[in-house]
PDB file of C-alpha atoms in Angstrom:
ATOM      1  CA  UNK A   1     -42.521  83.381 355.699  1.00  0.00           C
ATOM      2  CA  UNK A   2     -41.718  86.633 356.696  1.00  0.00           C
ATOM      3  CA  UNK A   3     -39.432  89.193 354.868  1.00  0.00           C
ATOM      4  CA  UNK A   4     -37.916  92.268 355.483  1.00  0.00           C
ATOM      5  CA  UNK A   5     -37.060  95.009 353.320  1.00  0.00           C
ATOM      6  CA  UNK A   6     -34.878  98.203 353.881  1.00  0.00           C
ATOM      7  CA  UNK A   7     -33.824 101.252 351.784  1.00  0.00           C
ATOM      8  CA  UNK A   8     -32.749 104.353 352.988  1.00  0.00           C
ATOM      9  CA  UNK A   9     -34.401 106.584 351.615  1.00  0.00           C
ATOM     10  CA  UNK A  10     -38.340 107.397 351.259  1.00  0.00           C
ATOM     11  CA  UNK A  11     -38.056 107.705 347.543  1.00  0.00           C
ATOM     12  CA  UNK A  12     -37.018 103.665 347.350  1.00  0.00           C
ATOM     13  CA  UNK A  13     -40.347 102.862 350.071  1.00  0.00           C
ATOM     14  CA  UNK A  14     -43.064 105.048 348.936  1.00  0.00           C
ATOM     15  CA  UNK A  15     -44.253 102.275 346.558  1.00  0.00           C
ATOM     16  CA  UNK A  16     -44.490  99.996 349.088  1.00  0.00           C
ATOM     17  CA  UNK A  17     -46.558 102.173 351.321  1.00  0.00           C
ATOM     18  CA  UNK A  18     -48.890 103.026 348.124  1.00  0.00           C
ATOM     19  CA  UNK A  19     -49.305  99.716 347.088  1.00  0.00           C
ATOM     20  CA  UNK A  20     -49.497  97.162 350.362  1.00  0.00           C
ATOM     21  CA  UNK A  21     -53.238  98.185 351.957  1.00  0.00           C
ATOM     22  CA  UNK A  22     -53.260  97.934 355.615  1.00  0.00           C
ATOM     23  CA  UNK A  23     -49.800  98.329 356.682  1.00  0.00           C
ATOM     24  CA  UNK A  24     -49.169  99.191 360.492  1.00  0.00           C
ATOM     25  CA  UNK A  25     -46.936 102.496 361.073  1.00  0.00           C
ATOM     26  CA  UNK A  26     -44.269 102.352 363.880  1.00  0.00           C
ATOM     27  CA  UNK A  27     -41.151 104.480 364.828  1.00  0.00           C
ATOM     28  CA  UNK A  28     -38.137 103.689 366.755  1.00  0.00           C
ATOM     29  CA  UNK A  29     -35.685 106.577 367.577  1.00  0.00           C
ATOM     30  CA  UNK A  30     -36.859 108.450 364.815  1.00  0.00           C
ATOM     31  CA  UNK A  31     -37.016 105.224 362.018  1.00  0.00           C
ATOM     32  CA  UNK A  32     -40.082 104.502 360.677  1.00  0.00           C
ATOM     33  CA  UNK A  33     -41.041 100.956 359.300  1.00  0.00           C
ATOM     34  CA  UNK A  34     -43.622  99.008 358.449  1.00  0.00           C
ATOM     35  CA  UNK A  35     -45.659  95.626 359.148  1.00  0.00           C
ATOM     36  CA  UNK A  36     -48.522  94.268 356.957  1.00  0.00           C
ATOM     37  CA  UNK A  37     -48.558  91.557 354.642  1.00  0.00           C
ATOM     38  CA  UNK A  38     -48.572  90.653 350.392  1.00  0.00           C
ATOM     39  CA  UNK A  39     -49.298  87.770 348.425  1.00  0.00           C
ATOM     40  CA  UNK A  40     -49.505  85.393 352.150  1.00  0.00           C
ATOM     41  CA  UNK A  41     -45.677  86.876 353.350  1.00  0.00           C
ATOM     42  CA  UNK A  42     -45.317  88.935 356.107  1.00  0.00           C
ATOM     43  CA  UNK A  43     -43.707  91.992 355.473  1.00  0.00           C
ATOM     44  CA  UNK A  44     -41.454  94.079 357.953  1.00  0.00           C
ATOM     45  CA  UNK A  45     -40.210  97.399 355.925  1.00  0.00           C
ATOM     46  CA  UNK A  46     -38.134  99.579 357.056  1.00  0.00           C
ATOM     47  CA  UNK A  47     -36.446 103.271 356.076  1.00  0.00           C
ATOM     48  CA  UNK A  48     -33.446 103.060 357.715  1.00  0.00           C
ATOM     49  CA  UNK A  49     -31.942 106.893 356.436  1.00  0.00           C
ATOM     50  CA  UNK A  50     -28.498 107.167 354.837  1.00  0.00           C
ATOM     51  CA  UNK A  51     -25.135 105.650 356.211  1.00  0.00           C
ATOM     52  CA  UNK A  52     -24.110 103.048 358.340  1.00  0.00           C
ATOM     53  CA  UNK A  53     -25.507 103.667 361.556  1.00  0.00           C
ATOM     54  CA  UNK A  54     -28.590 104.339 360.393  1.00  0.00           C
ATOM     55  CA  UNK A  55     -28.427 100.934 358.711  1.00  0.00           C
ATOM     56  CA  UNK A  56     -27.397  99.236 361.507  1.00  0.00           C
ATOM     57  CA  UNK A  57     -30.381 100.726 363.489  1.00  0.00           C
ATOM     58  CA  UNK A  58     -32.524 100.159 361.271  1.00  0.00           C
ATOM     59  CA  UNK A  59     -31.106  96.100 360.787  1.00  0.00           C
ATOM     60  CA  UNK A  60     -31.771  95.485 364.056  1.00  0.00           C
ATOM     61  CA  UNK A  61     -35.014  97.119 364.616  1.00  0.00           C
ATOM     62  CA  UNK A  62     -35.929  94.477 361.725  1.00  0.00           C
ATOM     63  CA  UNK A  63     -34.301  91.699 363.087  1.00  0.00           C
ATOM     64  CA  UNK A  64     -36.203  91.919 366.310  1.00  0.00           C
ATOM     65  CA  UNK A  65     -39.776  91.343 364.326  1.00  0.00           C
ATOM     66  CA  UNK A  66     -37.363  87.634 363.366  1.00  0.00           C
ATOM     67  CA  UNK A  67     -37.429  87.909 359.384  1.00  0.00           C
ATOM     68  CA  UNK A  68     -36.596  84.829 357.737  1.00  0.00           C
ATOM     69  CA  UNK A  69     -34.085  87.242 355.506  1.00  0.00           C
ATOM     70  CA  UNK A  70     -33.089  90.552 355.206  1.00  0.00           C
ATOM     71  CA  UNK A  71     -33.450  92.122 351.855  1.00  0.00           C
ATOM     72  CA  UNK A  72     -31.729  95.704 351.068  1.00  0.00           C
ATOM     73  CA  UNK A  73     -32.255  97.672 348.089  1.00  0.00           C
ATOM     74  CA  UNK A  74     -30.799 100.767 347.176  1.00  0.00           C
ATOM     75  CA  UNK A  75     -28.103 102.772 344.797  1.00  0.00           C
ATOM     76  CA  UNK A  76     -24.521 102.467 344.330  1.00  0.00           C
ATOM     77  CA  UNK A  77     -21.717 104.532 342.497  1.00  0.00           C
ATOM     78  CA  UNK A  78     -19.480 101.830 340.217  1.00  0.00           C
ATOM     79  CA  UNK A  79     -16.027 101.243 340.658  1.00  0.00           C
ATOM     80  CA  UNK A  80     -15.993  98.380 337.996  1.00  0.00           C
ATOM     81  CA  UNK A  81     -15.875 100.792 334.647  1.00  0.00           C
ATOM     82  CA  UNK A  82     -17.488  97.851 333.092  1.00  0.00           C
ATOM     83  CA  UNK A  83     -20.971  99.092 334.921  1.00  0.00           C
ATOM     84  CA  UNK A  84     -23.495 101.628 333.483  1.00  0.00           C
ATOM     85  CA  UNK A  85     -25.863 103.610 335.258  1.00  0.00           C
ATOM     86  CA  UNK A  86     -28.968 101.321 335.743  1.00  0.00           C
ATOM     87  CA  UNK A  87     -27.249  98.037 335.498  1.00  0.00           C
ATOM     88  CA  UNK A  88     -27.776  95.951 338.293  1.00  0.00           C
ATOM     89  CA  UNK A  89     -25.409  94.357 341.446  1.00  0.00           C
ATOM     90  CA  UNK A  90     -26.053  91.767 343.906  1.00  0.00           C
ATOM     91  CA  UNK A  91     -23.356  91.557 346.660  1.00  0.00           C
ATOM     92  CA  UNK A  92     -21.493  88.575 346.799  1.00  0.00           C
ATOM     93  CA  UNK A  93     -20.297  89.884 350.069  1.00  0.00           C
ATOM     94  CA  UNK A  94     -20.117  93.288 351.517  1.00  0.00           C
ATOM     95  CA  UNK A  95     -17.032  94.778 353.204  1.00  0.00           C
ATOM     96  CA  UNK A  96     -16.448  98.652 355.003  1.00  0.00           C
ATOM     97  CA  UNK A  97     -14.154 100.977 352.554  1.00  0.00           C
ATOM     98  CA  UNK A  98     -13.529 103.246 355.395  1.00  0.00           C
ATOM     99  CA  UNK A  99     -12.351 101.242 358.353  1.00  0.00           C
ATOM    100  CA  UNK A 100      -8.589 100.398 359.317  1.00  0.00           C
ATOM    101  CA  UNK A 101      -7.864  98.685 362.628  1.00  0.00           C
ATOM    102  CA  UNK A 102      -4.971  97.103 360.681  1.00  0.00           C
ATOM    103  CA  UNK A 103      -2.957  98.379 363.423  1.00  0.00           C
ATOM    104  CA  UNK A 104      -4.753  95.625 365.438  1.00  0.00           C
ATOM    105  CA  UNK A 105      -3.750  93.152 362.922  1.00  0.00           C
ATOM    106  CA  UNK A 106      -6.788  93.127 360.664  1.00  0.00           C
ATOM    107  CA  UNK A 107      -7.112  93.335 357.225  1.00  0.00           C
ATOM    108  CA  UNK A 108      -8.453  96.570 355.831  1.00  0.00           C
ATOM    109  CA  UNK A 109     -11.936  97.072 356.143  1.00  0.00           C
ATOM    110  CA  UNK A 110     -11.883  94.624 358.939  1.00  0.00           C
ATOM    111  CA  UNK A 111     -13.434  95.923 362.608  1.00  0.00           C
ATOM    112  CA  UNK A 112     -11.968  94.781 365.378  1.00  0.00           C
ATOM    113  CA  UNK A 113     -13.147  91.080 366.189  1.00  0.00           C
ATOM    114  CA  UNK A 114     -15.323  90.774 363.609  1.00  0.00           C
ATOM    115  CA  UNK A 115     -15.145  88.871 360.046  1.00  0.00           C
ATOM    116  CA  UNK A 116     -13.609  90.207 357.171  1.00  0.00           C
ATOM    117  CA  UNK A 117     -16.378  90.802 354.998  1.00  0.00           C
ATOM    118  CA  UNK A 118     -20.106  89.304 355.648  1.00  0.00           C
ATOM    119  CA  UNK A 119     -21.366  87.106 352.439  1.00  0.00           C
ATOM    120  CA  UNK A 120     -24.926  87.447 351.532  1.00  0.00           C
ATOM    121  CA  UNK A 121     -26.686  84.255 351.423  1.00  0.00           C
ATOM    122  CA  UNK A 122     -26.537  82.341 348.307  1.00  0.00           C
ATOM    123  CA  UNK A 123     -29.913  80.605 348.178  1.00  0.00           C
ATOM    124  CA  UNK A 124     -31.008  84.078 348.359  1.00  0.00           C
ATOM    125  CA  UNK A 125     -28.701  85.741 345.843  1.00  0.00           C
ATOM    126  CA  UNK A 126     -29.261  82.711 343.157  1.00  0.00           C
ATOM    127  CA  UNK A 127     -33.221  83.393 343.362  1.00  0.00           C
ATOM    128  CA  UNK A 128     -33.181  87.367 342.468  1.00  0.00           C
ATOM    129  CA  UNK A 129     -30.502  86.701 339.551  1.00  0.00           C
ATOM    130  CA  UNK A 130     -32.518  84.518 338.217  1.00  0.00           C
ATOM    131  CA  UNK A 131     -35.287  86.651 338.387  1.00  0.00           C
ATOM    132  CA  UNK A 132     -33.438  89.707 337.726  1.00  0.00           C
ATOM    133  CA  UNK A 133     -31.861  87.787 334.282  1.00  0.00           C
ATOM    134  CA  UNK A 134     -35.367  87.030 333.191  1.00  0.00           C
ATOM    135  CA  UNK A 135     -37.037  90.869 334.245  1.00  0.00           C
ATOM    136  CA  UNK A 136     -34.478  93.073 333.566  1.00  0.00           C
ATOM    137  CA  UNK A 137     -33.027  92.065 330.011  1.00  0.00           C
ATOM    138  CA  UNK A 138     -32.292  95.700 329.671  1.00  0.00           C
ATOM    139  CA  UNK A 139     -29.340  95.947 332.770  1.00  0.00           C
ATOM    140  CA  UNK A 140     -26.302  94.038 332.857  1.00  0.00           C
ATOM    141  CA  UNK A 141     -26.050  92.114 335.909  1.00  0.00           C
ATOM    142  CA  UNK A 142     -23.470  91.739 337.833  1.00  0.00           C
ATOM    143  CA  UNK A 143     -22.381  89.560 340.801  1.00  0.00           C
ATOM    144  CA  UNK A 144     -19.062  90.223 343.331  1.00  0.00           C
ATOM    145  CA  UNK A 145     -17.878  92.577 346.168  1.00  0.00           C
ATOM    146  CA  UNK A 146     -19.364  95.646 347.201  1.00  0.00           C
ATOM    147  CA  UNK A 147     -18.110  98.075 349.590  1.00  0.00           C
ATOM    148  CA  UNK A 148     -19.405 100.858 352.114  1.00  0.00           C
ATOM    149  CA  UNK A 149     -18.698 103.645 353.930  1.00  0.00           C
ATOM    150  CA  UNK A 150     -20.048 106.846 355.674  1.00  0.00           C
ATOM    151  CA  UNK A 151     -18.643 109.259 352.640  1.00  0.00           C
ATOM    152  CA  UNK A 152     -20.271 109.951 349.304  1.00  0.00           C
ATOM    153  CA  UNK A 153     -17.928 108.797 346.839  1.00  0.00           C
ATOM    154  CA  UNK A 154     -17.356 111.289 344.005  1.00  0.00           C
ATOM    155  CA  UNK A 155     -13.681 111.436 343.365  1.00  0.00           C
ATOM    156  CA  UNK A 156     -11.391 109.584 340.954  1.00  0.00           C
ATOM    157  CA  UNK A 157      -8.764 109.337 343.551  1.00  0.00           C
ATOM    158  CA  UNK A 158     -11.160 107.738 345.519  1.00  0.00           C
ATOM    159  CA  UNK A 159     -12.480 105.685 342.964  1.00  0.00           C
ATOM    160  CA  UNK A 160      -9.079 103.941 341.997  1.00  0.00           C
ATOM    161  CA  UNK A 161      -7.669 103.731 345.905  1.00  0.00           C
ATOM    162  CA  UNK A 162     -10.839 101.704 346.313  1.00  0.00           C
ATOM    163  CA  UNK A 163      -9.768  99.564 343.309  1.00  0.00           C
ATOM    164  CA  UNK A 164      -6.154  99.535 344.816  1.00  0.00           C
ATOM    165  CA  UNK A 165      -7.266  98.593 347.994  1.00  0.00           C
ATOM    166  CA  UNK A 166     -10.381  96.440 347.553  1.00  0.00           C
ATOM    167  CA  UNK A 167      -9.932  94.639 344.067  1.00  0.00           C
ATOM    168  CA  UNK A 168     -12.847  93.142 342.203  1.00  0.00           C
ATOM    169  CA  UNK A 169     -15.405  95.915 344.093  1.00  0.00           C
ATOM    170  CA  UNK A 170     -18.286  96.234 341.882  1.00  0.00           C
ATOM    171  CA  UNK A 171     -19.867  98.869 343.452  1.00  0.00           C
ATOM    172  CA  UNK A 172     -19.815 101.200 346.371  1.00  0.00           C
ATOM    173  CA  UNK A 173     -22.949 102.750 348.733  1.00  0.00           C
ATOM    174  CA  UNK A 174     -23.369 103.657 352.281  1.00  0.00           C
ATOM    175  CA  UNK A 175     -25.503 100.811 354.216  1.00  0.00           C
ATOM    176  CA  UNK A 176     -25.304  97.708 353.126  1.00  0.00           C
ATOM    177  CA  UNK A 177     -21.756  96.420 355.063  1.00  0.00           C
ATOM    178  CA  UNK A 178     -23.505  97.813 358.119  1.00  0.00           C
ATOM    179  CA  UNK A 179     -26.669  95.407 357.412  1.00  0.00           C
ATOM    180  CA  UNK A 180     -24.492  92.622 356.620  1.00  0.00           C
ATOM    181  CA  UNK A 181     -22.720  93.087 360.000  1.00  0.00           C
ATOM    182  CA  UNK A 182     -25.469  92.965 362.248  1.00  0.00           C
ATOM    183  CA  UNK A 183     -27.916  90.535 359.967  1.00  0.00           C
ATOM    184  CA  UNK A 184     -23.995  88.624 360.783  1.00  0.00           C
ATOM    185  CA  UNK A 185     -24.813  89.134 364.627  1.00  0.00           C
ATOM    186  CA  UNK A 186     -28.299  88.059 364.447  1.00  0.00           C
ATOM    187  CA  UNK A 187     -28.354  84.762 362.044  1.00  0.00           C
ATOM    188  CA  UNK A 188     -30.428  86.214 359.724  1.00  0.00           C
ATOM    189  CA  UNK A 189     -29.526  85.144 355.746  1.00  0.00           C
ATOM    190  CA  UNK A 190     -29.465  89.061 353.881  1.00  0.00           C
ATOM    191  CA  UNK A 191     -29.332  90.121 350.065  1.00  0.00           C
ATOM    192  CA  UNK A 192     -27.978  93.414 348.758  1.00  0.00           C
ATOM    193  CA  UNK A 193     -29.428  94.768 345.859  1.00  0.00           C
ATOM    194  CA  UNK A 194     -28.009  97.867 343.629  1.00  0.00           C
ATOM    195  CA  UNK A 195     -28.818  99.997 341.008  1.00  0.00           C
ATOM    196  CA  UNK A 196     -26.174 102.023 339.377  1.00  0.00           C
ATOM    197  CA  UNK A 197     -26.471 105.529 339.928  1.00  0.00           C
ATOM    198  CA  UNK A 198     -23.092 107.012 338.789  1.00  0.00           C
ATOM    199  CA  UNK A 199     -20.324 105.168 336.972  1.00  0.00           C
ATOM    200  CA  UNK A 200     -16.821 104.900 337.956  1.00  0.00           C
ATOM    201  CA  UNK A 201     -15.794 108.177 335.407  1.00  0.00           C
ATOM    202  CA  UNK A 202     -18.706 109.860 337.188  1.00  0.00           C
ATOM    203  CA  UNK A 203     -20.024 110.354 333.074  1.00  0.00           C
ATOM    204  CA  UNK A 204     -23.814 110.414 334.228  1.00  0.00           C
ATOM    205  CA  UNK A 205     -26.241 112.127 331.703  1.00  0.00           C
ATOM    206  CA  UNK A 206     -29.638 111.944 334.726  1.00  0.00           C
ATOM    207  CA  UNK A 207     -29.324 113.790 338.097  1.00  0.00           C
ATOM    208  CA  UNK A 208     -29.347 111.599 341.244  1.00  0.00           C
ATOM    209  CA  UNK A 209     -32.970 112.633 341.918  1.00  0.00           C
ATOM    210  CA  UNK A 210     -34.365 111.661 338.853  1.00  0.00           C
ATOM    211  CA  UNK A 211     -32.372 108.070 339.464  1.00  0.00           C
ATOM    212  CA  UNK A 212     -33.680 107.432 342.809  1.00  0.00           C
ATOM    213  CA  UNK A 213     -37.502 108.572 341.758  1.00  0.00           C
ATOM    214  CA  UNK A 214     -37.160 106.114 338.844  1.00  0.00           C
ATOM    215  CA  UNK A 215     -34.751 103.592 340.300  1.00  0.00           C
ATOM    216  CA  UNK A 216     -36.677 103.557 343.585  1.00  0.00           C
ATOM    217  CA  UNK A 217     -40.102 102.438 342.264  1.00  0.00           C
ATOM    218  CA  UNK A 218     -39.169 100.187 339.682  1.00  0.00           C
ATOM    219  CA  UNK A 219     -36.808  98.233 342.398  1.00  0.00           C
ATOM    220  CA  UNK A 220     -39.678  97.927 345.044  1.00  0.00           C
ATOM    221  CA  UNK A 221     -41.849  96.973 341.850  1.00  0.00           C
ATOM    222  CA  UNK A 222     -39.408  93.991 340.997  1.00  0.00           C
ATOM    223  CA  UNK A 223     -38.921  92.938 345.051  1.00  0.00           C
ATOM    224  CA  UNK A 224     -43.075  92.612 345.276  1.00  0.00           C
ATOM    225  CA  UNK A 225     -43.012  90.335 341.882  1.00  0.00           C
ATOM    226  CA  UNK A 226     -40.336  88.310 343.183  1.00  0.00           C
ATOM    227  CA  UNK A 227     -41.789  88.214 346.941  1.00  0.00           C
ATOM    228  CA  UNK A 228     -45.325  86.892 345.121  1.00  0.00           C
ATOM    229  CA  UNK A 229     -43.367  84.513 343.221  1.00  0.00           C
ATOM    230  CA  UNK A 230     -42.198  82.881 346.059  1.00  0.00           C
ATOM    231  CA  UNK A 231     -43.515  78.981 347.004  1.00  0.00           C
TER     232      UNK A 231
END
């Protein structure tokens, strides 16, 4: 089986690199990643840097090694107000907050020829809340929508003409649509995985760097438990 992993930033893949002996450096285009091997997977990580095209890049980079599925890991600012900082999401599908070809008849958030929304696989999904629900007794998990964009959200206007315009979003971050869309184009079954960083009244008590360096670690802890866990 092999598996690959991306997060955008080198905060959420140092632990990897510290932990996995023998990994084999590359870059493409300036995006570093990763092959080696843990617990009798293969591993392809990647850092695919912040926003969609990145993603995208970095997706299909990935997706050329042939993974068997795509996991990302990452943040996310709430828009449910039901979610605190640290709770955790897995996308039931992912869906752009910041693209309109409706002029072209399309829903909104819809590009141009392509599907409304991409739907991470459920196989997939099922297994990490499962192991989530039994690992993390301390988050509330949630599953539904997520959305992304290319814009930090830190607004209340934008918070609420996200829930206007996208109802039942859990959560909103800058990658994971883009991952969706081209794991989409290549066959590949993905997962989306988030950690609360900021809730939806933007009440958060920790910095954003402290999150990450915390969040970060303990996520790539609880993706190398589940990957040895694995039959």
């Amino acid at each position: 089986m092999k598996i690959a992993i991306i997060a955008a930033l080198s905060r959420e893949v140092n632990y990897y690199i510290e932990t996995i002996d023998h990994l084999e450096e590359k870059t493409i285009a300036d995006m570093t990643y990763w092959l080696g091997s843990y617990q009798g997977k293969d591993l392809v990580i990647a850092q695919s840097g912040v926003g969609k095209v990145n993603a995208a890049l970095a997706t299909t980079v990935v997706a050329l090694e042939d993974p068997d599925v795509i996991i990302n890991t990452g943040s996310a600012g709430a828009i449910d107000p039901s979610l605190k900082i640290g709770d955790i999401v897995l996308a039931e599908y992912a869906i752009y907050n910041d693209v309109d070809a409706t002029a072209f008849d399309n829903v909104l958030g819809q590009v141009d020829g392509m599907p409304v929304n991409y739907p991470t696989d459920p196989q997939w999904r099922s297994a990490f809340y499962q192991y989530y629900s039994e690992h993390a007794s301390q988050a509330n998990i949630k599953v539904g929508p997520i959305v992304s964009g290319d814009s930090f959200i830190a607004s209340q206007d934008k918070v609420r003409w996200i829930q206007k315009h996208f109802p039942g979003a859990l959560c909103t971050e800058m990658e994971g649509t883009a991952i969706g869309q081209v794991a989409y184009r290549f066959k590949i079954p993905f997962v989306i995985i988030r950690a609360i960083s900021d809730t939806a009244n933007h009440d958060a008590n920790i910095t954003f760097e402290e999150f990450i360096e915390k969040v970060g670690r303990q996520s790539a802890q609880a993706t190398l438990d589940f990957i040895a866990k694995l039959q």
